[in-house]
Coordinates of C-alpha atoms and ligand atoms in Angstrom, one line a residue:
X1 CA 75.8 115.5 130.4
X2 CA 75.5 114.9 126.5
X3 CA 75.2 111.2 125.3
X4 CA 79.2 112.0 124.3
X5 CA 80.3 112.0 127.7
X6 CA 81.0 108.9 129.9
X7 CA 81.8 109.6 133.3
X8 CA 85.4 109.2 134.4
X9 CA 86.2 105.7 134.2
X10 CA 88.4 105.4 137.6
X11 CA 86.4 107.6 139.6
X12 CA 83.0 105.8 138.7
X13 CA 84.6 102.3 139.2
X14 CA 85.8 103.3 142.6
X15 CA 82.5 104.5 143.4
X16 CA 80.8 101.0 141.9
X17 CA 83.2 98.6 143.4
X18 CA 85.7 100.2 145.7
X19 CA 86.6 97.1 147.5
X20 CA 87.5 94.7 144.3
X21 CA 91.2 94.2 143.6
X22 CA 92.1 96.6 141.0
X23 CA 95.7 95.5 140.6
X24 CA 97.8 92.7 141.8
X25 CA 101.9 92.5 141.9
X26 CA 103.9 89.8 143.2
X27 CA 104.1 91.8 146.5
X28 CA 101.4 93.7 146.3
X29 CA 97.6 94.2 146.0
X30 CA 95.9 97.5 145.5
X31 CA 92.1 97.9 145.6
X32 CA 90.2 100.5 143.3
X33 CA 89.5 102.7 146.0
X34 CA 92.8 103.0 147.0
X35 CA 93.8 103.4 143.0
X36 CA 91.3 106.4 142.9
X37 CA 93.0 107.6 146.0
X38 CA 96.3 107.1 144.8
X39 CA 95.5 108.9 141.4
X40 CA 94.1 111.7 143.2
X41 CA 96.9 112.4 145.3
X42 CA 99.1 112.2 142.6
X43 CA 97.1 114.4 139.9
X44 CA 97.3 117.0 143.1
X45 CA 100.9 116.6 142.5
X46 CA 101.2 117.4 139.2
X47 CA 99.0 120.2 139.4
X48 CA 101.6 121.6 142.0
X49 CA 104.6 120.4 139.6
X50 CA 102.8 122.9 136.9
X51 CA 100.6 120.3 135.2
X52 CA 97.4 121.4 133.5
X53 CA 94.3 120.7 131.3
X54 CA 95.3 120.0 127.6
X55 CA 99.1 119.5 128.4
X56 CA 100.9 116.9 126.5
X57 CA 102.9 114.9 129.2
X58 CA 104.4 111.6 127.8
X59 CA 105.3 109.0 130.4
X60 CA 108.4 106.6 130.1
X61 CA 108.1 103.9 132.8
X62 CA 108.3 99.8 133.5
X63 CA 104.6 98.3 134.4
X64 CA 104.1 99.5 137.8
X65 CA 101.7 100.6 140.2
X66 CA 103.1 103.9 140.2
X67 CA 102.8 104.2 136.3
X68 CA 99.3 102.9 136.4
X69 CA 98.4 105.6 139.3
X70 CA 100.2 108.2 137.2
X71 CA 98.3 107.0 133.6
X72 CA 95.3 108.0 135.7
X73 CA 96.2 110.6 137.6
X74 CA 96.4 112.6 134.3
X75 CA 93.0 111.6 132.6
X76 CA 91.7 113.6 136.4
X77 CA 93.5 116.3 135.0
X78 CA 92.8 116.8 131.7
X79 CA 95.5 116.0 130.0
X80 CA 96.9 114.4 126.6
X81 CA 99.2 111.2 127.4
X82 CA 102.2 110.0 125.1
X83 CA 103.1 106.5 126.1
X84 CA 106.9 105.7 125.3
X85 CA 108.5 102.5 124.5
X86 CA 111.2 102.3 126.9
X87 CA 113.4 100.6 124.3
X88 CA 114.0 103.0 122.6
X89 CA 116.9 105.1 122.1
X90 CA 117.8 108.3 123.4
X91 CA 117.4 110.1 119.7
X92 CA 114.3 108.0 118.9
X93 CA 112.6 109.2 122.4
X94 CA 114.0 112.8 121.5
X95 CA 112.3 112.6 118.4
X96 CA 109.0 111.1 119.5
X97 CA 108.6 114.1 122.7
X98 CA 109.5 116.8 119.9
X99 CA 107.2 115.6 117.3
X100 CA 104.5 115.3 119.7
X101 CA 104.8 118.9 121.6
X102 CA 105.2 117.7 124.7
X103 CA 105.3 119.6 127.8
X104 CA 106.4 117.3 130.5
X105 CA 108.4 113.7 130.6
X106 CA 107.5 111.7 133.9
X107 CA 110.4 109.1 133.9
X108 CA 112.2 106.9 136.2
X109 CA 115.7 107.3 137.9
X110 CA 116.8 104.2 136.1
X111 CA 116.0 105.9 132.8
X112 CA 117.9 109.3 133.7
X113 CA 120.4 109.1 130.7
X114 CA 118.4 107.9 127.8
X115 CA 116.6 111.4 128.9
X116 CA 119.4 113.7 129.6
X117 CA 118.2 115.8 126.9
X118 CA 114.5 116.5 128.6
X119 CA 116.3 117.6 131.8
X120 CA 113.9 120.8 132.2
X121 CA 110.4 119.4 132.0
X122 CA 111.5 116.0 133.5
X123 CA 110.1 114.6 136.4
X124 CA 111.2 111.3 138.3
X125 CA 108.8 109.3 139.7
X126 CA 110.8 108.5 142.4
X127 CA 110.9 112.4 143.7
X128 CA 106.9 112.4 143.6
X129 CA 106.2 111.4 147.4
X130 CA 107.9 114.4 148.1
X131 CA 106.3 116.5 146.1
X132 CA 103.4 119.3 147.8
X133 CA 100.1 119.2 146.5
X134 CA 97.6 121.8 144.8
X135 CA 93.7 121.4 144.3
X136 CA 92.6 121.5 141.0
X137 CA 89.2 120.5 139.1
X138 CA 88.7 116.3 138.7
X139 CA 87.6 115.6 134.9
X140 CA 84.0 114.3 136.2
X141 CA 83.1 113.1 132.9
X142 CA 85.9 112.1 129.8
X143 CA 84.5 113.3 126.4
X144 CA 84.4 110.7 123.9
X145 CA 86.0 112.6 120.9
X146 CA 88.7 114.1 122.9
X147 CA 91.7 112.6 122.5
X148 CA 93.1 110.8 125.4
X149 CA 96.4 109.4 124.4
X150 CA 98.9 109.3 121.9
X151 CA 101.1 105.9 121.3
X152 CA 103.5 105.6 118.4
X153 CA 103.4 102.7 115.8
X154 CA 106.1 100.5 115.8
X155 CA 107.9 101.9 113.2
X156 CA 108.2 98.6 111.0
X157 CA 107.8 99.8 107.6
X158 CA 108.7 103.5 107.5
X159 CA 109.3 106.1 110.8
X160 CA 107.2 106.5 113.6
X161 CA 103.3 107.8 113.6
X162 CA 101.6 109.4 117.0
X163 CA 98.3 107.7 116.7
X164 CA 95.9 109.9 118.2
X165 CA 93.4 107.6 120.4
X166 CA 90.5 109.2 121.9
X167 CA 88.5 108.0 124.8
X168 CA 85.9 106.7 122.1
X169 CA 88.3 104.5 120.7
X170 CA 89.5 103.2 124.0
X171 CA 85.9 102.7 124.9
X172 CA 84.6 101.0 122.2
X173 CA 88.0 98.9 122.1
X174 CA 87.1 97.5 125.5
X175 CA 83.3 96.9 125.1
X176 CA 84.1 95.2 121.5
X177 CA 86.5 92.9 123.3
X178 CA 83.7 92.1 126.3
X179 CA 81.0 91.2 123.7
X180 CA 83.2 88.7 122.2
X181 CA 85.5 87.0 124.7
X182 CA 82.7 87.6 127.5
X183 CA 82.5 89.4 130.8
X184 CA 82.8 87.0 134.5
X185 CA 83.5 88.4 137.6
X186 CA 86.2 86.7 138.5
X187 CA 87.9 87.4 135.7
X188 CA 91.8 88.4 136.2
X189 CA 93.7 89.7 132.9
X190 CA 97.7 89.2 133.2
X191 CA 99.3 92.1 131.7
X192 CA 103.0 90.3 130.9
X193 CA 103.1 93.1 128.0
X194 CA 103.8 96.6 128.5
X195 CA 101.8 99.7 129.1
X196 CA 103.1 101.4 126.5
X197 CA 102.0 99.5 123.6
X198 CA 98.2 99.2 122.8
X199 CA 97.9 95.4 124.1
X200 CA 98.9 96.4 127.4
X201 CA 97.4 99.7 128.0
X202 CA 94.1 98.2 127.1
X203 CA 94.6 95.7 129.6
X204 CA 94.7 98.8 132.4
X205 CA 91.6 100.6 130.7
X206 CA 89.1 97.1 130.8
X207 CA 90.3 96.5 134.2
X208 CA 88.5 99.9 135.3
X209 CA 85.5 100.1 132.9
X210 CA 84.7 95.8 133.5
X211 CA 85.9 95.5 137.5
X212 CA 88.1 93.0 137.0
X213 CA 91.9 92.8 138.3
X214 CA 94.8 93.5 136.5
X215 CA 97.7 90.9 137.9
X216 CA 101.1 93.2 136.7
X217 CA 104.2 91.5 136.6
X218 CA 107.4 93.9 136.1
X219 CA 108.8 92.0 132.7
X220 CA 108.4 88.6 131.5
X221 CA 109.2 85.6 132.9
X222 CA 107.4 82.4 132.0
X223 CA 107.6 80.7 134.8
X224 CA 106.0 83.7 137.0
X225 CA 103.2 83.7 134.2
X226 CA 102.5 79.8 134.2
X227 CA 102.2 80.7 138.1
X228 CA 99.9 83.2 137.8
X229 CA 97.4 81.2 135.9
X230 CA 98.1 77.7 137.8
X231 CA 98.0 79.2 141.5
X232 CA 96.4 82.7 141.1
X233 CA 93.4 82.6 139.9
X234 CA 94.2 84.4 135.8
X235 CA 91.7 83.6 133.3
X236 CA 92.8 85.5 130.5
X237 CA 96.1 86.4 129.0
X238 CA 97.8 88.9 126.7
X239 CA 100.6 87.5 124.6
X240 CA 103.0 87.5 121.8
X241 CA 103.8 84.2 119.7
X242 CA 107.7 84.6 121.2
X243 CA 106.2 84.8 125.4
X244 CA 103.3 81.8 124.4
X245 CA 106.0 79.4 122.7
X246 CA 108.1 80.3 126.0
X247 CA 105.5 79.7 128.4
X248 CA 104.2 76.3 126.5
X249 CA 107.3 75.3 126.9
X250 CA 107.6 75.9 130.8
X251 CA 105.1 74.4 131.1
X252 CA 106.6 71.1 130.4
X253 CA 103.8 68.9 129.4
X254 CA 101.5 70.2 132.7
X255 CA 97.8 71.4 131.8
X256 CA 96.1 74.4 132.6
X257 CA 93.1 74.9 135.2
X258 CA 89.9 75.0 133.6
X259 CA 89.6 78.6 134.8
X260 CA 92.0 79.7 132.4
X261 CA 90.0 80.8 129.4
X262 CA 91.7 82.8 126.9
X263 CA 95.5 83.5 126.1
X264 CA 94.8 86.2 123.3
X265 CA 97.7 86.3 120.5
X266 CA 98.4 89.1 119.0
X267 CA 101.1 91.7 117.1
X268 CA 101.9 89.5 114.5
X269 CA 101.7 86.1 112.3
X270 CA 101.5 83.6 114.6
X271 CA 103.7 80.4 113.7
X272 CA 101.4 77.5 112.3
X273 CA 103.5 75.0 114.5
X274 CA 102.6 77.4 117.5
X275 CA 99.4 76.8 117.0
X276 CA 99.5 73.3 116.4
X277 CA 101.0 72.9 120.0
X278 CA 98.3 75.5 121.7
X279 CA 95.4 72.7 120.0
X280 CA 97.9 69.7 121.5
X281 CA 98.0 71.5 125.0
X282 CA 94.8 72.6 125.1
X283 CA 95.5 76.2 125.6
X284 CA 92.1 78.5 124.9
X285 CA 94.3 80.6 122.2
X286 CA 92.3 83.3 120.4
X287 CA 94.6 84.5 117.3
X288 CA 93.9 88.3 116.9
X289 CA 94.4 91.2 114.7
X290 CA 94.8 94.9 116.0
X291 CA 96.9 97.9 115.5
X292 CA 97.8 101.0 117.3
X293 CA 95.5 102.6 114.9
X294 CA 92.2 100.5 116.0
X295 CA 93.2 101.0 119.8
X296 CA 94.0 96.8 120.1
X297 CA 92.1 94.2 118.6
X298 CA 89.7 94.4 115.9
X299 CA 89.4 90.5 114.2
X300 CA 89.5 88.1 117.0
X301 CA 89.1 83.7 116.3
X302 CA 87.8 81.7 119.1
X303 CA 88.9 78.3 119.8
X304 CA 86.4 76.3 118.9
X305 CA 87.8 77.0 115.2
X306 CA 91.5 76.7 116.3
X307 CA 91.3 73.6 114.1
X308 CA 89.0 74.4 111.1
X309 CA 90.5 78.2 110.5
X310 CA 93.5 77.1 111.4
X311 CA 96.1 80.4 110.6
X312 CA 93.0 83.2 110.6
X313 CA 93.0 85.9 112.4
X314 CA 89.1 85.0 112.7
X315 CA 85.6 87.6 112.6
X316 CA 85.6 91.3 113.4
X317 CA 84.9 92.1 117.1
X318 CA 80.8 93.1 116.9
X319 CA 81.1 97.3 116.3
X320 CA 84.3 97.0 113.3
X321 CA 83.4 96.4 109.9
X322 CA 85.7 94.9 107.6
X323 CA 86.4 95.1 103.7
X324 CA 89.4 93.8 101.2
X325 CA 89.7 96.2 98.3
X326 CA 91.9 95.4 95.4
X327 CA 92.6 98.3 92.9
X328 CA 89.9 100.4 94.7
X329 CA 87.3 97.2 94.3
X330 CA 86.0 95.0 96.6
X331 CA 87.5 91.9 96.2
X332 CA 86.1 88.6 95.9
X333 CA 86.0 85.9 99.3
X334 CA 89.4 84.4 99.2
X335 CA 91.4 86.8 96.8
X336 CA 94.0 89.2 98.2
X337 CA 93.8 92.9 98.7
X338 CA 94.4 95.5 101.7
X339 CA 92.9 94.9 104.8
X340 CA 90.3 98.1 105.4
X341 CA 88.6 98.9 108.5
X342 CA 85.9 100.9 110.0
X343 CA 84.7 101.5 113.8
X344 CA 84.6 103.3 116.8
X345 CA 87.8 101.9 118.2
X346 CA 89.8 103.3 115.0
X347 CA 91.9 106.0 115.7
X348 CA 90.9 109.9 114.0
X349 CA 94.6 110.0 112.9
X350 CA 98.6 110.8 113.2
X351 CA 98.9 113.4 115.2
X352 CA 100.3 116.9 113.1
X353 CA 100.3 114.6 110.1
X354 CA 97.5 115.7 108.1
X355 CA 98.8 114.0 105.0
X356 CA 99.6 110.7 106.4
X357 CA 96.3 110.6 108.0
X358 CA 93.8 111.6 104.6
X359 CA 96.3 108.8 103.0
X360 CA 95.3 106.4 105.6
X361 CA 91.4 107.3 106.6
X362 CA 89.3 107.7 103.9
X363 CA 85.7 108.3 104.9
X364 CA 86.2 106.2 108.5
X365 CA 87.7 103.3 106.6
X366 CA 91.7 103.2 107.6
X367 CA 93.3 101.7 105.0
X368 CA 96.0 99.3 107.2
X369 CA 99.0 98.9 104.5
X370 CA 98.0 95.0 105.1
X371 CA 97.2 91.9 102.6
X372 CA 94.7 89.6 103.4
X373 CA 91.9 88.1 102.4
X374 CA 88.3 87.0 103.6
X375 CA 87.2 83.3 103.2
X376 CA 83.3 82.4 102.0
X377 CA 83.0 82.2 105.6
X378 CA 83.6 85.6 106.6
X379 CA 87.3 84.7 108.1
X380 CA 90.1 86.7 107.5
X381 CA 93.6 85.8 107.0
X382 CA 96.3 88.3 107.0
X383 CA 99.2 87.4 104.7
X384 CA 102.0 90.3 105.0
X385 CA 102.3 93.8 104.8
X386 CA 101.9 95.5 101.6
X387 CA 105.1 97.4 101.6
X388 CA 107.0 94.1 101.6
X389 CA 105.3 92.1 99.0
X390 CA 107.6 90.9 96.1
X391 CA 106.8 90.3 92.7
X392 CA 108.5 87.8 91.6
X393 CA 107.7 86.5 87.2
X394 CA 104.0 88.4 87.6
X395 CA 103.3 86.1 91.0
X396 CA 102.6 87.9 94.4
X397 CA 105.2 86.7 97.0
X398 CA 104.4 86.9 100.8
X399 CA 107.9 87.4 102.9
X400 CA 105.8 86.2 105.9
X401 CA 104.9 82.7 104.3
X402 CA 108.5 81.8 103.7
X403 CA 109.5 83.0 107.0
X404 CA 107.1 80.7 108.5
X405 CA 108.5 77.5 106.7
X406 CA 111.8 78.4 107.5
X407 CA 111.0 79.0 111.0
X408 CA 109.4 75.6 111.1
X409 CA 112.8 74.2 110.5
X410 CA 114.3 72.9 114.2
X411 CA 117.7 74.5 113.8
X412 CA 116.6 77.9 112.3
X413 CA 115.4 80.1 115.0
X414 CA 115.2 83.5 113.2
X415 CA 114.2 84.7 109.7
X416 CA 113.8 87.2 107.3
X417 CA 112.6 87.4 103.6
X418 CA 113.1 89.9 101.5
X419 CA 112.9 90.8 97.6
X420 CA 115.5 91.9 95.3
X421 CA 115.7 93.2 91.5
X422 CA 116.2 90.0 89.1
X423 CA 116.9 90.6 85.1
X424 CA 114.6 87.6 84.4
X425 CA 111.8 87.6 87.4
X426 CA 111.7 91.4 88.3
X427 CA 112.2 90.5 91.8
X428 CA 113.3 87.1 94.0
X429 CA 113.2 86.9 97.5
X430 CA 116.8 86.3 99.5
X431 CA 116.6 84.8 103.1
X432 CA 118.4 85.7 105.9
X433 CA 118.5 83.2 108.6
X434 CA 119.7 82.6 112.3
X435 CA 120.9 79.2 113.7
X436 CA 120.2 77.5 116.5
X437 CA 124.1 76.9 116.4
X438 CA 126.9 77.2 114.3
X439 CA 127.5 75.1 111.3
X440 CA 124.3 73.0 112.5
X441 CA 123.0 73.7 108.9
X442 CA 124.3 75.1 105.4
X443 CA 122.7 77.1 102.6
X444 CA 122.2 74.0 100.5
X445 CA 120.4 72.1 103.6
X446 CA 117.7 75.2 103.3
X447 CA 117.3 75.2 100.1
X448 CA 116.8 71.3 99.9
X449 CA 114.4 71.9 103.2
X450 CA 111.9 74.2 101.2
X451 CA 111.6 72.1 98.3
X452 CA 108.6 70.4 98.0
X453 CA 107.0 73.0 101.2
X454 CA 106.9 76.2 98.7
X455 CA 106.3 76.8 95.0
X456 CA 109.7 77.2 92.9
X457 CA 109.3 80.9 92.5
X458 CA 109.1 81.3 96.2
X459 CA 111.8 79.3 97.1
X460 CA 114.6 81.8 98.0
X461 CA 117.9 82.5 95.3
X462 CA 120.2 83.1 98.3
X463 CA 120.4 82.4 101.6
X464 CA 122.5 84.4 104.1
X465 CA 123.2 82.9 107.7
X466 CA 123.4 85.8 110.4
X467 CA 124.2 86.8 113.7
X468 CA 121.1 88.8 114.5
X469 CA 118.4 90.7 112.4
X470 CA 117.3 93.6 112.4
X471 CA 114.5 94.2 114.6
X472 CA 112.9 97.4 116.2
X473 CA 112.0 98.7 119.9
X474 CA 109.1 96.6 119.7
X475 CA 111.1 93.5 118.3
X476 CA 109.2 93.6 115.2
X477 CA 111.6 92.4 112.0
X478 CA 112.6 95.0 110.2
X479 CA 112.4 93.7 106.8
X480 CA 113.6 96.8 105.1
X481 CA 116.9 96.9 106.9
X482 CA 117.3 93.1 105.5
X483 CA 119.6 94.3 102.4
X484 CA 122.4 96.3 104.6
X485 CA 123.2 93.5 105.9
X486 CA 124.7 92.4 102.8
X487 CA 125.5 95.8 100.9
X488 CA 128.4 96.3 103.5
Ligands
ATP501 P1 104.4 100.9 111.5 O1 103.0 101.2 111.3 O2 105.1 102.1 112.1 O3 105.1 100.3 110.3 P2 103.6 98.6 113.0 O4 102.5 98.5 112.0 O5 104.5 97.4 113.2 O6 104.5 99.8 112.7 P3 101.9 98.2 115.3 O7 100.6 99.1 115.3 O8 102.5 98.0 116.6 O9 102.9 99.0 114.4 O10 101.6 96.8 114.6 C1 100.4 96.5 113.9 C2 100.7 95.6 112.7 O11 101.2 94.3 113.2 C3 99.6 95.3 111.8 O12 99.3 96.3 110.9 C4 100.1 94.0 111.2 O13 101.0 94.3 110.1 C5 100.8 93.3 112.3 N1 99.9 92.3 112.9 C6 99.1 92.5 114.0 N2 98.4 91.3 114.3 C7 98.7 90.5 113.3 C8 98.3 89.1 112.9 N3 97.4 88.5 113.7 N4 98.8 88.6 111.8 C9 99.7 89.2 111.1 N5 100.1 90.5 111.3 C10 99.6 91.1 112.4
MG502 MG1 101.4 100.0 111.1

């Protein structure tokens, strides 16, 4: 075996620890012996089902058991995974198994029409017990540069990109993550987000490579998360500001157990007043930034400067390096540039998209179309997107900043800045803003509301109350989409 090689990650961990609890469900608890077994039977399967080394075979599923057996089963084989966001729609998912030359679609009944157009290479999990088996050869050892799966961006600022992640990056994203949050036995990660973005998939892969259970829940529901972590034993979570403000608010006042040690926020800004009531509650929250380019988190804040760093997204994990370039210079602590990036855990590119991938990844440093900037500290803060910045009289305007103050209003409970063309300012941001109820509020009542919280030239010219906004499969705003809303 060359140093490049690490020996299959189930297989070893079954061999290490076979009677730990790899995965728990409500219902159900599977140990990583019987995963291993599980994965085995099924990669026989598949082998029978016509399945084979270097196939693409893209899985649409809910967090199961099945899908995580499956998700294995096909590193045994060989093959190249494409992880799809079952929110999609039926074009998008069209789209995404056509772009990335996929071979085979292993689905679920439930999911039989958004797939109609796969019928010949589709296979439901639900036939699979059924199905013969055929010997094949087990991948004894997964090679670090191959590429092991490949998960599309959100698609916020611009179509879709197949990140190619490799088993290096996966790696390296789980041993980054271990050197900063820590490694206990007992640990038990709750995976309330899905397999099929990077925050949950990672979840799966650190549950075989550290030991440590993986407690599954089907979707999200805050009270079965608060249960988790009061009655079963969770230490660590995986969340998004909208599922932490939900579950703080279960909670209802109640504390924690000590046990619990880390609920790690990620995918976006997270809300100052969020925050504010994680330091109140004394919740262990660890803001983070990632992307499905760097394979999950690379900038990670503890809590013990929740209170000093309040807003940053904190210090790179130990094996990422980090840079803000402004105008192809390094900028200066505390002024703004792109956020650039550099480690093992960052992907080798978009798949079939040589162009989007040299204008990304320059020389291992991907370039991440984000603003930030570094403190004399070394902490980073990420302001917005570069796509969406306005420039408004010469002055850089950050949509995310004035979302945040109008989100801290009570009766707003959605928002969206964007910037349009202004004879006199070159652009002026316009707000688009969701109620808590009808007629609670009026434009005026926002306007009056950010006086005082935002500089004058960031205040918004016009304010348009909505229905919904445009969001995504993910659920990320899609800030772009802002203006049709009023064009029609
Ligand atoms: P696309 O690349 O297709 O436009 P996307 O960037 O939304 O989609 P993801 O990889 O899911 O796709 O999201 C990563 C992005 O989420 C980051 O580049 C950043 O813009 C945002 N993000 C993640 N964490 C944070 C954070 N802590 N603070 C602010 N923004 C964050
Ligand atoms: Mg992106």
């Amino acid at each position: 075996m060359t140093t490049t090689e690490i020996p299959n990650w189930l297989e070893q961990r079954a061999f290490l620890t076979p009677d730990r609890i790899a995965i728990k469900t409500e219902t159900k608890e599977i140990t990583f012996l019987q995963l291993h077994n599980h994965a085995l039977k099924k990669a026989n399967q598949l082998t029978y089902a016509g399945v084979k080394k270097n196939d693409v075979v893209a899985i649409l599923m809910k967090n199961s058991i099945e899908m995580i057996e499956v998700i294995h089963a096909l590193k045994y084989i060989g093959v190249i995974t494409v992880l799809l966001n079952t929110k999609l729609s039926n074009q998008e998912i069209e789209w995404q198994l056509i772009d990335s030359k996929t071979n085979m679609l292993i689905t679920e009944a439930s999911f039989h029409e958004k797939t109609i157009h796969f019928d010949k290479n589709r296979l439901f999990i639900e036939d699979m017990p059924s199905l013969p088996e055929k010997a094949f050869e087990v991948e004894k050892t997964f090679s670090i540069e191959k590429t092991d799966t490949i998960m599309y961006t959100s698609g916020t600022t611009g179509q879709p990109k197949g990140v190619m992640q490799s088993y290096g990056n996966h790696w390296w994203s789980a041993i980054g993550s271990s050197l900063n949050l820590g490694l206990h036995q007992d640990d038990r990660w709750l995976a309330i987000v899905p397999f099929f973005h990077i925050s949950g998939l990672s979840i799966l892969y650190k549950s075989v490579i550290y030991g440590i259970t993986a407690v599954i829940h089907e979707g999200f529901d805050a009270k079965k998360a608060n249960d988790a972590i009061m009655k079963y034993g969770v230490t660590i979570v995986s969340v998004v500001s909208v599922t932490l403000t939900r579950m703080i608010e279960e909670l209802a006042g109640r504390t924690y157990p000590k046990s619990f040690r880390c609920a790690l926020l990620g995918g976006g800004p997270a809300p100052k007043p969020l925050l504010e009531a994680c330091i109140e509650h004394q919740i262990p929250v660890f803001q983070t930034y990632g992307m499905t380019e760097t394979a999950s988190q690379v900038v990670t804040l503890s809590p013990e400067y929740s209170i000093s760093k309040l807003g940053s997204a904190g210090k790179p994990l130990f094996p990422v390096q980090i840079k803000i370039e402004r105008d192809g210079i390094i900028a200066e602590p505390n002024e703004s540039g792109e956020i650039v990036v550099k480690g093992p855990n960052v992907s080798i590119g978009y798949f079939n998209r040589p162009d989007a991938t040299s204008e990304a990844i320059k020389d291992g440093w991907l370039y991440t179309g984000d603003i930030g900037y570094v403190d004399d500290e070394g902490f980073l803060f990420v302001q917005d997107r570069r796509s969406d910045l306005i420039i408004s009289g010469g002055e850089n305007v950050y949509p995310a900043e004035i979302e945040a103050i109008l989100l801290s209003h009570p009766h707003i409970t959605e928002a969206g800045v964007t910037g349009v063309e202004d004879k006199q300012w070159g652009q002026v941001p316009i707000a688009f803003i969701k109620l808590a109820e009808e007629g609670i509020l009026n434009t005026d009542d926002v306007i009056y509301f950010c006086e005082g919280k935002l500089a004058r030239y960031k205040i918004p010219k016009s304010i348009y109350i909505v229905d919904t906004l445009p969001r995504n499969a993910s659920n990320k705003l899609l800030r772009r989409k802002l203006i049709e809303l009023i064009e029609g």
